[in-house]
Short mmCIF file of N, CA and C in Angstrom, two decimals:
data_model
loop_
_atom_site.label_atom_id
_atom_site.label_comp_id
_atom_site.label_asym_id
_atom_site.label_seq_id
_atom_site.Cartn_x
_atom_site.Cartn_y
_atom_site.Cartn_z
N MET O 1 -12.63 10.10 7.12
CA MET O 1 -13.01 8.74 6.75
C MET O 1 -11.79 7.83 6.85
N LYS O 2 -12.05 6.56 7.11
CA LYS O 2 -10.97 5.59 7.28
C LYS O 2 -10.58 5.00 5.92
N ASN O 3 -9.28 4.79 5.74
CA ASN O 3 -8.76 4.17 4.51
C ASN O 3 -8.95 2.66 4.61
N ILE O 4 -9.74 2.08 3.72
CA ILE O 4 -10.03 0.64 3.74
C ILE O 4 -8.75 -0.18 3.57
N LYS O 5 -7.73 0.39 2.93
CA LYS O 5 -6.48 -0.33 2.69
C LYS O 5 -5.58 -0.38 3.93
N ASN O 6 -6.00 0.28 5.02
CA ASN O 6 -5.23 0.19 6.26
C ASN O 6 -5.48 -1.12 7.00
N TYR O 7 -6.47 -1.89 6.57
CA TYR O 7 -6.86 -3.10 7.30
C TYR O 7 -6.25 -4.34 6.66
N ASN O 8 -5.64 -5.20 7.50
CA ASN O 8 -5.27 -6.52 6.99
C ASN O 8 -6.54 -7.37 7.03
N ILE O 9 -6.50 -8.58 6.55
CA ILE O 9 -7.75 -9.34 6.40
C ILE O 9 -8.43 -9.62 7.73
N ASP O 10 -7.64 -9.85 8.79
CA ASP O 10 -8.24 -10.13 10.10
C ASP O 10 -8.89 -8.88 10.71
N THR O 11 -8.21 -7.75 10.61
CA THR O 11 -8.78 -6.53 11.18
C THR O 11 -9.98 -6.04 10.35
N LEU O 12 -9.97 -6.33 9.04
CA LEU O 12 -11.13 -5.97 8.21
C LEU O 12 -12.35 -6.82 8.57
N LYS O 13 -12.13 -8.08 8.89
CA LYS O 13 -13.24 -8.94 9.34
C LYS O 13 -13.88 -8.36 10.60
N GLU O 14 -13.05 -7.92 11.54
CA GLU O 14 -13.55 -7.32 12.78
C GLU O 14 -14.30 -6.02 12.48
N GLU O 15 -13.74 -5.22 11.60
CA GLU O 15 -14.36 -3.94 11.23
C GLU O 15 -15.74 -4.18 10.61
N LEU O 16 -15.84 -5.18 9.76
CA LEU O 16 -17.13 -5.47 9.11
C LEU O 16 -18.15 -5.97 10.13
N LYS O 17 -17.70 -6.78 11.08
CA LYS O 17 -18.62 -7.23 12.15
C LYS O 17 -19.16 -6.02 12.91
N ASN O 18 -18.30 -5.03 13.15
CA ASN O 18 -18.70 -3.83 13.89
C ASN O 18 -19.76 -3.01 13.16
N ILE O 19 -19.84 -3.14 11.84
CA ILE O 19 -20.87 -2.40 11.10
C ILE O 19 -22.03 -3.33 10.68
N GLY O 20 -22.10 -4.50 11.35
CA GLY O 20 -23.23 -5.40 11.13
C GLY O 20 -23.15 -6.25 9.89
N GLU O 21 -21.94 -6.50 9.38
CA GLU O 21 -21.76 -7.31 8.16
C GLU O 21 -21.06 -8.62 8.50
N LYS O 22 -21.20 -9.58 7.61
CA LYS O 22 -20.58 -10.90 7.78
C LYS O 22 -19.07 -10.78 7.53
N PRO O 23 -18.26 -11.43 8.37
CA PRO O 23 -16.79 -11.34 8.22
C PRO O 23 -16.27 -11.84 6.87
N PHE O 24 -16.96 -12.80 6.24
CA PHE O 24 -16.46 -13.34 4.96
C PHE O 24 -16.42 -12.27 3.87
N ARG O 25 -17.16 -11.18 4.07
CA ARG O 25 -17.14 -10.10 3.08
C ARG O 25 -15.73 -9.49 2.95
N ALA O 26 -14.91 -9.63 4.00
CA ALA O 26 -13.54 -9.10 3.96
C ALA O 26 -12.75 -9.74 2.82
N GLU O 27 -12.94 -11.05 2.61
CA GLU O 27 -12.23 -11.73 1.53
C GLU O 27 -12.68 -11.22 0.17
N GLN O 28 -13.98 -10.93 0.05
CA GLN O 28 -14.48 -10.38 -1.22
C GLN O 28 -13.88 -9.00 -1.46
N ILE O 29 -13.85 -8.18 -0.42
CA ILE O 29 -13.29 -6.83 -0.56
C ILE O 29 -11.80 -6.90 -0.90
N PHE O 30 -11.08 -7.81 -0.24
CA PHE O 30 -9.65 -7.99 -0.55
C PHE O 30 -9.46 -8.37 -2.01
N LYS O 31 -10.30 -9.25 -2.51
CA LYS O 31 -10.18 -9.67 -3.92
C LYS O 31 -10.37 -8.48 -4.85
N TRP O 32 -11.37 -7.65 -4.56
CA TRP O 32 -11.60 -6.47 -5.40
C TRP O 32 -10.42 -5.50 -5.33
N LEU O 33 -9.90 -5.28 -4.12
CA LEU O 33 -8.82 -4.31 -3.96
C LEU O 33 -7.50 -4.78 -4.55
N TYR O 34 -7.14 -6.05 -4.26
CA TYR O 34 -5.77 -6.50 -4.54
C TYR O 34 -5.63 -7.42 -5.75
N GLU O 35 -6.71 -8.06 -6.19
CA GLU O 35 -6.64 -8.83 -7.44
C GLU O 35 -7.19 -8.01 -8.60
N GLU O 36 -8.40 -7.49 -8.40
CA GLU O 36 -9.05 -6.72 -9.47
C GLU O 36 -8.53 -5.29 -9.53
N LYS O 37 -7.98 -4.81 -8.42
CA LYS O 37 -7.40 -3.46 -8.33
C LYS O 37 -8.40 -2.36 -8.70
N VAL O 38 -9.62 -2.48 -8.16
CA VAL O 38 -10.65 -1.47 -8.44
C VAL O 38 -10.33 -0.17 -7.72
N LYS O 39 -10.91 0.91 -8.21
CA LYS O 39 -10.66 2.23 -7.64
C LYS O 39 -11.88 2.80 -6.93
N SER O 40 -13.00 2.06 -6.92
CA SER O 40 -14.19 2.55 -6.22
C SER O 40 -15.00 1.39 -5.67
N PHE O 41 -15.78 1.66 -4.63
CA PHE O 41 -16.64 0.64 -4.04
C PHE O 41 -17.74 0.22 -5.01
N ASP O 42 -18.16 1.12 -5.89
CA ASP O 42 -19.22 0.80 -6.86
C ASP O 42 -18.81 -0.33 -7.79
N GLU O 43 -17.52 -0.52 -8.00
CA GLU O 43 -17.04 -1.60 -8.88
C GLU O 43 -17.09 -2.97 -8.21
N MET O 44 -17.36 -3.02 -6.91
CA MET O 44 -17.39 -4.29 -6.16
C MET O 44 -18.78 -4.92 -6.32
N THR O 45 -19.06 -5.42 -7.52
CA THR O 45 -20.42 -5.77 -7.92
C THR O 45 -21.01 -6.99 -7.23
N ASN O 46 -20.22 -7.82 -6.56
CA ASN O 46 -20.82 -8.95 -5.84
C ASN O 46 -21.14 -8.60 -4.39
N LEU O 47 -20.96 -7.33 -4.02
CA LEU O 47 -21.39 -6.85 -2.71
C LEU O 47 -22.77 -6.21 -2.87
N SER O 48 -23.59 -6.35 -1.86
CA SER O 48 -24.93 -5.75 -1.93
C SER O 48 -24.84 -4.24 -2.04
N LEU O 49 -25.88 -3.63 -2.60
CA LEU O 49 -25.92 -2.17 -2.70
C LEU O 49 -25.85 -1.54 -1.31
N ASP O 50 -26.48 -2.20 -0.33
CA ASP O 50 -26.48 -1.70 1.04
C ASP O 50 -25.07 -1.67 1.63
N LEU O 51 -24.31 -2.76 1.40
CA LEU O 51 -22.94 -2.80 1.91
C LEU O 51 -22.07 -1.78 1.19
N ARG O 52 -22.23 -1.66 -0.12
CA ARG O 52 -21.44 -0.67 -0.85
C ARG O 52 -21.74 0.75 -0.34
N LYS O 53 -23.00 1.00 -0.02
CA LYS O 53 -23.38 2.31 0.54
C LYS O 53 -22.69 2.53 1.89
N LYS O 54 -22.70 1.50 2.75
CA LYS O 54 -22.02 1.61 4.05
C LYS O 54 -20.53 1.88 3.87
N LEU O 55 -19.93 1.17 2.93
CA LEU O 55 -18.49 1.35 2.68
C LEU O 55 -18.20 2.78 2.23
N LYS O 56 -19.00 3.29 1.31
CA LYS O 56 -18.79 4.66 0.80
C LYS O 56 -18.99 5.71 1.89
N GLU O 57 -19.90 5.44 2.81
CA GLU O 57 -20.18 6.40 3.88
C GLU O 57 -19.11 6.41 4.97
N ASN O 58 -18.40 5.29 5.13
CA ASN O 58 -17.46 5.15 6.26
C ASN O 58 -15.98 5.04 5.89
N TYR O 59 -15.70 4.72 4.63
CA TYR O 59 -14.32 4.43 4.22
C TYR O 59 -13.99 5.13 2.91
N THR O 60 -12.71 5.23 2.69
CA THR O 60 -12.22 5.72 1.40
C THR O 60 -11.29 4.66 0.81
N ILE O 61 -11.18 4.65 -0.51
CA ILE O 61 -10.16 3.84 -1.18
C ILE O 61 -9.08 4.84 -1.58
N CYS O 62 -7.94 4.74 -0.93
CA CYS O 62 -6.84 5.69 -1.13
C CYS O 62 -6.22 5.47 -2.52
N ASN O 63 -6.56 6.32 -3.49
CA ASN O 63 -5.99 6.21 -4.84
C ASN O 63 -5.05 7.39 -5.07
N PHE O 64 -3.75 7.10 -5.09
CA PHE O 64 -2.77 8.17 -5.27
C PHE O 64 -2.83 8.75 -6.68
N ASN O 65 -2.47 10.03 -6.79
CA ASN O 65 -2.30 10.69 -8.08
C ASN O 65 -0.81 10.75 -8.39
N ILE O 66 -0.46 10.56 -9.65
CA ILE O 66 0.93 10.68 -10.07
C ILE O 66 1.21 12.16 -10.34
N LEU O 67 2.15 12.73 -9.58
CA LEU O 67 2.55 14.12 -9.80
C LEU O 67 3.63 14.21 -10.87
N LYS O 68 4.53 13.21 -10.86
CA LYS O 68 5.66 13.21 -11.79
C LYS O 68 6.11 11.78 -12.00
N LYS O 69 6.56 11.49 -13.22
CA LYS O 69 7.03 10.15 -13.55
C LYS O 69 8.26 10.31 -14.45
N GLN O 70 9.38 9.70 -14.03
CA GLN O 70 10.61 9.77 -14.82
C GLN O 70 11.08 8.36 -15.14
N GLU O 71 11.39 8.12 -16.41
CA GLU O 71 11.85 6.79 -16.82
C GLU O 71 13.28 6.89 -17.34
N SER O 72 14.16 6.00 -16.85
CA SER O 72 15.55 6.00 -17.31
C SER O 72 15.70 5.02 -18.47
N LYS O 73 16.87 5.04 -19.09
CA LYS O 73 17.13 4.17 -20.26
C LYS O 73 17.05 2.70 -19.92
N ASP O 74 17.38 2.34 -18.66
CA ASP O 74 17.34 0.92 -18.27
C ASP O 74 15.93 0.45 -17.89
N GLY O 75 14.93 1.33 -18.01
CA GLY O 75 13.56 0.95 -17.71
C GLY O 75 13.11 1.26 -16.29
N THR O 76 14.03 1.76 -15.45
CA THR O 76 13.65 2.13 -14.08
C THR O 76 12.71 3.34 -14.16
N ILE O 77 11.63 3.28 -13.38
CA ILE O 77 10.66 4.38 -13.36
C ILE O 77 10.57 4.93 -11.94
N LYS O 78 10.77 6.26 -11.82
CA LYS O 78 10.63 6.92 -10.53
C LYS O 78 9.33 7.71 -10.53
N TYR O 79 8.51 7.46 -9.49
CA TYR O 79 7.23 8.13 -9.35
C TYR O 79 7.28 9.12 -8.20
N LEU O 80 6.61 10.24 -8.37
CA LEU O 80 6.33 11.14 -7.28
C LEU O 80 4.81 11.13 -7.13
N PHE O 81 4.34 10.60 -5.98
CA PHE O 81 2.91 10.45 -5.74
C PHE O 81 2.39 11.52 -4.79
N ASP O 82 1.21 12.02 -5.10
CA ASP O 82 0.45 12.88 -4.21
C ASP O 82 -0.26 11.96 -3.22
N VAL O 83 0.03 12.10 -1.92
CA VAL O 83 -0.59 11.23 -0.92
C VAL O 83 -1.89 11.82 -0.37
N LEU O 84 -2.44 12.77 -1.10
CA LEU O 84 -3.80 13.28 -0.88
C LEU O 84 -3.95 14.17 0.35
N ASP O 85 -2.82 14.65 0.90
CA ASP O 85 -2.92 15.59 2.02
C ASP O 85 -1.97 16.78 1.82
N GLY O 86 -1.54 16.99 0.58
CA GLY O 86 -0.60 18.07 0.29
C GLY O 86 0.85 17.65 0.32
N ASN O 87 1.13 16.40 0.74
CA ASN O 87 2.49 15.87 0.76
C ASN O 87 2.73 14.96 -0.43
N ALA O 88 3.99 14.65 -0.68
CA ALA O 88 4.36 13.76 -1.79
C ALA O 88 5.44 12.79 -1.33
N ILE O 89 5.45 11.61 -1.96
CA ILE O 89 6.46 10.60 -1.68
C ILE O 89 7.00 10.03 -3.00
N GLU O 90 8.18 9.44 -2.93
CA GLU O 90 8.78 8.79 -4.09
C GLU O 90 8.66 7.28 -3.97
N THR O 91 8.46 6.65 -5.13
CA THR O 91 8.41 5.20 -5.26
C THR O 91 9.16 4.87 -6.55
N VAL O 92 9.94 3.78 -6.55
CA VAL O 92 10.73 3.45 -7.73
C VAL O 92 10.45 2.02 -8.16
N LEU O 93 10.19 1.83 -9.46
CA LEU O 93 9.99 0.51 -10.07
C LEU O 93 11.25 0.15 -10.84
N MET O 94 11.79 -1.04 -10.55
CA MET O 94 13.00 -1.51 -11.23
C MET O 94 12.71 -2.84 -11.91
N SER O 95 13.21 -2.98 -13.12
CA SER O 95 13.01 -4.21 -13.89
C SER O 95 14.29 -5.03 -13.88
N TYR O 96 14.16 -6.31 -13.52
CA TYR O 96 15.29 -7.25 -13.51
C TYR O 96 14.91 -8.50 -14.27
N HIS O 97 15.90 -9.35 -14.55
CA HIS O 97 15.60 -10.60 -15.27
C HIS O 97 14.64 -11.49 -14.50
N HIS O 98 14.62 -11.38 -13.18
CA HIS O 98 13.76 -12.23 -12.36
C HIS O 98 12.38 -11.61 -12.11
N GLY O 99 12.13 -10.39 -12.58
CA GLY O 99 10.83 -9.76 -12.40
C GLY O 99 10.95 -8.28 -12.05
N TYR O 100 9.89 -7.76 -11.48
CA TYR O 100 9.83 -6.33 -11.15
C TYR O 100 9.92 -6.13 -9.65
N SER O 101 10.83 -5.23 -9.26
CA SER O 101 11.00 -4.87 -7.86
C SER O 101 10.53 -3.44 -7.66
N ILE O 102 9.94 -3.18 -6.50
CA ILE O 102 9.50 -1.83 -6.19
C ILE O 102 10.14 -1.40 -4.87
N CYS O 103 10.61 -0.17 -4.87
CA CYS O 103 11.20 0.43 -3.68
C CYS O 103 10.16 1.40 -3.13
N VAL O 104 9.63 1.09 -1.94
CA VAL O 104 8.56 1.90 -1.36
C VAL O 104 9.06 2.78 -0.23
N SER O 105 8.38 3.90 -0.05
CA SER O 105 8.64 4.79 1.08
C SER O 105 7.77 4.38 2.26
N SER O 106 8.24 4.66 3.47
CA SER O 106 7.48 4.33 4.67
C SER O 106 7.12 5.56 5.50
N GLN O 107 7.72 6.70 5.15
CA GLN O 107 7.45 7.95 5.87
C GLN O 107 7.49 9.11 4.88
N ILE O 108 6.90 10.22 5.29
CA ILE O 108 7.07 11.46 4.54
C ILE O 108 8.19 12.20 5.26
N GLY O 109 9.36 12.20 4.63
CA GLY O 109 10.55 12.73 5.27
C GLY O 109 11.17 11.69 6.19
N CYS O 110 12.22 12.08 6.88
CA CYS O 110 12.94 11.14 7.75
C CYS O 110 13.63 11.89 8.88
N LYS O 111 13.70 11.25 10.05
CA LYS O 111 14.35 11.85 11.22
C LYS O 111 15.81 11.45 11.37
N MET O 112 16.27 10.46 10.61
CA MET O 112 17.55 9.82 10.89
C MET O 112 18.78 10.65 10.50
N GLY O 113 18.74 11.34 9.38
CA GLY O 113 19.87 12.17 8.96
C GLY O 113 21.11 11.39 8.51
N CYS O 114 20.92 10.20 7.96
CA CYS O 114 22.07 9.39 7.49
C CYS O 114 22.78 10.10 6.34
N LYS O 115 24.11 10.18 6.41
CA LYS O 115 24.89 10.89 5.39
C LYS O 115 24.82 10.20 4.02
N PHE O 116 24.65 8.88 3.99
CA PHE O 116 24.65 8.13 2.73
C PHE O 116 23.31 8.19 1.99
N CYS O 117 22.27 8.72 2.62
CA CYS O 117 20.91 8.59 2.09
C CYS O 117 20.48 9.83 1.32
N ALA O 118 19.82 9.59 0.18
CA ALA O 118 19.32 10.69 -0.66
C ALA O 118 18.17 11.44 0.01
N SER O 119 17.49 10.81 0.98
CA SER O 119 16.37 11.51 1.63
C SER O 119 16.79 12.37 2.81
N THR O 120 18.08 12.36 3.13
CA THR O 120 18.55 13.24 4.20
C THR O 120 18.27 14.68 3.78
N GLY O 121 17.75 15.44 4.68
CA GLY O 121 17.41 16.83 4.34
C GLY O 121 15.94 17.01 4.03
N ILE O 122 15.20 15.91 3.83
CA ILE O 122 13.75 16.02 3.65
C ILE O 122 13.14 15.98 5.04
N ASN O 123 12.57 17.09 5.46
CA ASN O 123 12.03 17.18 6.82
C ASN O 123 10.95 16.13 7.06
N PHE O 124 11.00 15.53 8.24
CA PHE O 124 9.99 14.54 8.61
C PHE O 124 8.65 15.24 8.82
N GLU O 125 7.62 14.70 8.17
CA GLU O 125 6.26 15.22 8.33
C GLU O 125 5.41 14.24 9.14
N ARG O 126 5.41 12.96 8.70
CA ARG O 126 4.60 11.97 9.38
C ARG O 126 4.92 10.58 8.85
N ASN O 127 4.43 9.56 9.56
CA ASN O 127 4.51 8.19 9.09
C ASN O 127 3.45 7.96 8.02
N LEU O 128 3.75 7.09 7.08
CA LEU O 128 2.72 6.63 6.15
C LEU O 128 1.89 5.56 6.84
N THR O 129 0.62 5.50 6.51
CA THR O 129 -0.23 4.43 7.04
C THR O 129 0.05 3.15 6.25
N SER O 130 -0.43 2.04 6.75
CA SER O 130 -0.28 0.76 6.03
C SER O 130 -0.87 0.87 4.63
N GLY O 131 -2.06 1.46 4.56
CA GLY O 131 -2.72 1.60 3.26
C GLY O 131 -1.95 2.45 2.28
N GLU O 132 -1.28 3.49 2.78
CA GLU O 132 -0.48 4.35 1.90
C GLU O 132 0.77 3.62 1.41
N ILE O 133 1.30 2.73 2.22
CA ILE O 133 2.45 1.92 1.77
C ILE O 133 1.99 0.95 0.69
N VAL O 134 0.90 0.25 0.94
CA VAL O 134 0.37 -0.73 -0.02
C VAL O 134 -0.06 -0.03 -1.32
N GLU O 135 -0.64 1.15 -1.20
CA GLU O 135 -1.12 1.87 -2.37
C GLU O 135 0.00 2.19 -3.36
N GLN O 136 1.23 2.34 -2.88
CA GLN O 136 2.34 2.59 -3.80
C GLN O 136 2.48 1.43 -4.80
N ILE O 137 2.34 0.22 -4.30
CA ILE O 137 2.45 -0.97 -5.15
C ILE O 137 1.28 -1.02 -6.13
N LEU O 138 0.08 -0.82 -5.60
CA LEU O 138 -1.12 -0.86 -6.45
C LEU O 138 -1.08 0.21 -7.54
N ALA O 139 -0.68 1.42 -7.16
CA ALA O 139 -0.66 2.53 -8.12
C ALA O 139 0.33 2.25 -9.26
N VAL O 140 1.48 1.67 -8.93
CA VAL O 140 2.48 1.36 -9.96
C VAL O 140 1.97 0.21 -10.85
N GLU O 141 1.38 -0.81 -10.23
CA GLU O 141 0.83 -1.91 -11.04
C GLU O 141 -0.28 -1.41 -11.96
N GLN O 142 -1.13 -0.52 -11.46
CA GLN O 142 -2.21 0.02 -12.28
C GLN O 142 -1.67 0.88 -13.41
N ASP O 143 -0.60 1.64 -13.14
CA ASP O 143 -0.04 2.51 -14.17
C ASP O 143 0.69 1.73 -15.26
N THR O 144 1.41 0.69 -14.86
CA THR O 144 2.28 -0.01 -15.82
C THR O 144 1.68 -1.30 -16.37
N GLY O 145 0.75 -1.91 -15.63
CA GLY O 145 0.21 -3.20 -16.03
C GLY O 145 1.11 -4.38 -15.69
N VAL O 146 2.21 -4.13 -14.96
CA VAL O 146 3.12 -5.22 -14.58
C VAL O 146 2.71 -5.79 -13.22
N ARG O 147 3.19 -6.99 -12.95
CA ARG O 147 2.97 -7.63 -11.65
C ARG O 147 4.26 -7.49 -10.85
N ILE O 148 4.19 -6.82 -9.69
CA ILE O 148 5.36 -6.64 -8.83
C ILE O 148 5.68 -7.98 -8.17
N SER O 149 6.97 -8.37 -8.22
CA SER O 149 7.37 -9.64 -7.61
C SER O 149 8.21 -9.45 -6.35
N ASN O 150 8.81 -8.26 -6.17
CA ASN O 150 9.67 -8.00 -5.02
C ASN O 150 9.39 -6.61 -4.46
N VAL O 151 9.35 -6.52 -3.13
CA VAL O 151 9.12 -5.23 -2.47
C VAL O 151 10.31 -4.94 -1.56
N VAL O 152 10.87 -3.74 -1.69
CA VAL O 152 12.00 -3.32 -0.87
C VAL O 152 11.60 -2.05 -0.14
N PHE O 153 11.68 -2.09 1.19
CA PHE O 153 11.42 -0.90 2.01
C PHE O 153 12.72 -0.14 2.17
N MET O 154 13.03 0.72 1.21
CA MET O 154 14.23 1.55 1.32
C MET O 154 14.06 2.87 0.57
N GLY O 155 12.80 3.31 0.48
CA GLY O 155 12.52 4.62 -0.09
C GLY O 155 12.68 5.67 1.00
N ILE O 156 11.88 6.72 0.92
CA ILE O 156 11.97 7.79 1.92
C ILE O 156 11.50 7.27 3.27
N GLY O 157 12.28 7.56 4.31
CA GLY O 157 11.90 7.20 5.68
C GLY O 157 12.63 5.99 6.21
N GLU O 158 12.60 5.86 7.52
CA GLU O 158 13.18 4.71 8.22
C GLU O 158 12.04 3.75 8.56
N PRO O 159 11.99 2.58 7.88
CA PRO O 159 10.87 1.65 8.08
C PRO O 159 10.63 1.25 9.54
N LEU O 160 11.71 1.03 10.30
CA LEU O 160 11.51 0.57 11.68
C LEU O 160 11.11 1.70 12.62
N ASP O 161 11.16 2.93 12.14
CA ASP O 161 10.64 4.06 12.90
C ASP O 161 9.12 4.16 12.72
N ASN O 162 8.59 3.36 11.79
CA ASN O 162 7.16 3.28 11.52
C ASN O 162 6.74 1.81 11.59
N TYR O 163 7.22 1.15 12.63
CA TYR O 163 7.16 -0.31 12.76
C TYR O 163 5.75 -0.89 12.57
N ASN O 164 4.79 -0.42 13.32
CA ASN O 164 3.45 -1.03 13.28
C ASN O 164 2.81 -0.94 11.90
N ASN O 165 2.92 0.22 11.25
CA ASN O 165 2.33 0.37 9.92
C ASN O 165 3.06 -0.46 8.88
N VAL O 166 4.38 -0.55 9.00
CA VAL O 166 5.17 -1.36 8.06
C VAL O 166 4.82 -2.84 8.22
N VAL O 167 4.75 -3.33 9.44
CA VAL O 167 4.42 -4.74 9.68
C VAL O 167 3.01 -5.05 9.16
N ASN O 168 2.07 -4.16 9.41
CA ASN O 168 0.70 -4.38 8.93
C ASN O 168 0.66 -4.36 7.40
N ALA O 169 1.40 -3.45 6.78
CA ALA O 169 1.47 -3.41 5.31
C ALA O 169 2.03 -4.73 4.77
N ILE O 170 3.05 -5.26 5.44
CA ILE O 170 3.64 -6.54 5.01
C ILE O 170 2.60 -7.66 5.11
N ARG O 171 1.76 -7.62 6.14
CA ARG O 171 0.69 -8.63 6.27
C ARG O 171 -0.24 -8.60 5.05
N ILE O 172 -0.55 -7.40 4.57
CA ILE O 172 -1.42 -7.25 3.39
C ILE O 172 -0.68 -7.67 2.13
N ILE O 173 0.57 -7.25 2.00
CA ILE O 173 1.38 -7.57 0.82
C ILE O 173 1.59 -9.08 0.71
N ASN O 174 1.85 -9.73 1.84
CA ASN O 174 2.18 -11.15 1.87
C ASN O 174 0.96 -12.07 1.82
N ASN O 175 -0.20 -11.59 2.24
CA ASN O 175 -1.39 -12.44 2.32
C ASN O 175 -1.78 -12.98 0.95
N PRO O 176 -2.05 -14.30 0.84
CA PRO O 176 -2.47 -14.88 -0.44
C PRO O 176 -3.71 -14.21 -1.02
N LYS O 177 -4.57 -13.67 -0.15
CA LYS O 177 -5.76 -12.97 -0.64
C LYS O 177 -5.48 -11.48 -0.85
N GLY O 178 -4.32 -11.03 -0.40
CA GLY O 178 -3.90 -9.65 -0.61
C GLY O 178 -3.06 -9.57 -1.89
N LEU O 179 -1.87 -8.99 -1.80
CA LEU O 179 -1.02 -8.89 -2.99
C LEU O 179 -0.24 -10.17 -3.28
N ASN O 180 -0.25 -11.10 -2.31
CA ASN O 180 0.31 -12.44 -2.52
C ASN O 180 1.78 -12.41 -2.97
N ILE O 181 2.58 -11.60 -2.30
CA ILE O 181 4.02 -11.55 -2.57
C ILE O 181 4.70 -12.28 -1.41
N GLY O 182 5.48 -13.30 -1.73
CA GLY O 182 6.10 -14.15 -0.72
C GLY O 182 7.04 -13.41 0.21
N ALA O 183 7.14 -13.90 1.43
CA ALA O 183 7.99 -13.26 2.45
C ALA O 183 9.44 -13.14 2.00
N ARG O 184 9.93 -14.11 1.24
CA ARG O 184 11.32 -14.06 0.77
C ARG O 184 11.54 -12.97 -0.27
N HIS O 185 10.45 -12.39 -0.75
CA HIS O 185 10.53 -11.34 -1.77
C HIS O 185 10.23 -9.96 -1.19
N ILE O 186 10.27 -9.87 0.13
CA ILE O 186 10.03 -8.59 0.82
C ILE O 186 11.26 -8.31 1.69
N SER O 187 11.89 -7.14 1.47
CA SER O 187 13.11 -6.78 2.22
C SER O 187 12.92 -5.43 2.90
N ILE O 188 13.50 -5.31 4.09
CA ILE O 188 13.49 -4.04 4.82
C ILE O 188 14.93 -3.59 5.00
N SER O 189 15.22 -2.38 4.53
CA SER O 189 16.54 -1.78 4.73
C SER O 189 16.42 -0.78 5.88
N THR O 190 17.27 -0.93 6.88
CA THR O 190 17.17 -0.08 8.06
C THR O 190 18.52 0.48 8.47
N SER O 191 18.48 1.66 9.07
CA SER O 191 19.69 2.25 9.64
C SER O 191 19.72 2.04 11.15
N ARG O 192 18.66 1.43 11.68
CA ARG O 192 18.54 1.23 13.12
C ARG O 192 19.49 0.13 13.59
N THR O 193 20.07 0.33 14.76
CA THR O 193 20.90 -0.71 15.36
C THR O 193 20.30 -1.08 16.70
N SER O 194 20.54 -2.28 17.12
CA SER O 194 20.00 -2.71 18.43
C SER O 194 20.85 -2.11 19.53
N SER O 195 20.22 -1.89 20.69
CA SER O 195 20.98 -1.30 21.80
C SER O 195 21.12 -2.28 22.93
#
């Protein structure tokens, strides 16, 4: 089944047209996913029963499970999430005077082997999908009740080695109908150099 969170608002409109639904339903689904933060299609009560049935038959809402959670004295919380395929990733929530920042992973493992990086030595398994990147933010907000104000791509993996999924995730994170986090509050840390 396809992860509904892999779609930005424009691609979700196209997807809905393909299953015989009106494109404006994408905005309703986005509101349920990213404002209301629901965990099932049944909770999307302003959608028809028929549409909810179609969604359940064709899509999944990727809800991560917390495998481990560690909190430091300064309030930083490190999560180990089950990505629902037997793999796990780390995500870190940091509290600052200006708000809450989250450090997200973009891959399971990494190919780069940078000496300065804590993820060196974690074998590369695969890229995270856009929905799996976005789900890290949603899962932390659901667990803590805080509103994330800053997103930093510097967890496990090289973001630019997963370019398309990272860019699509940013479209969802930045969209006013998505997570509505401004572009100036989204940073990508990369080890890649231009050639």
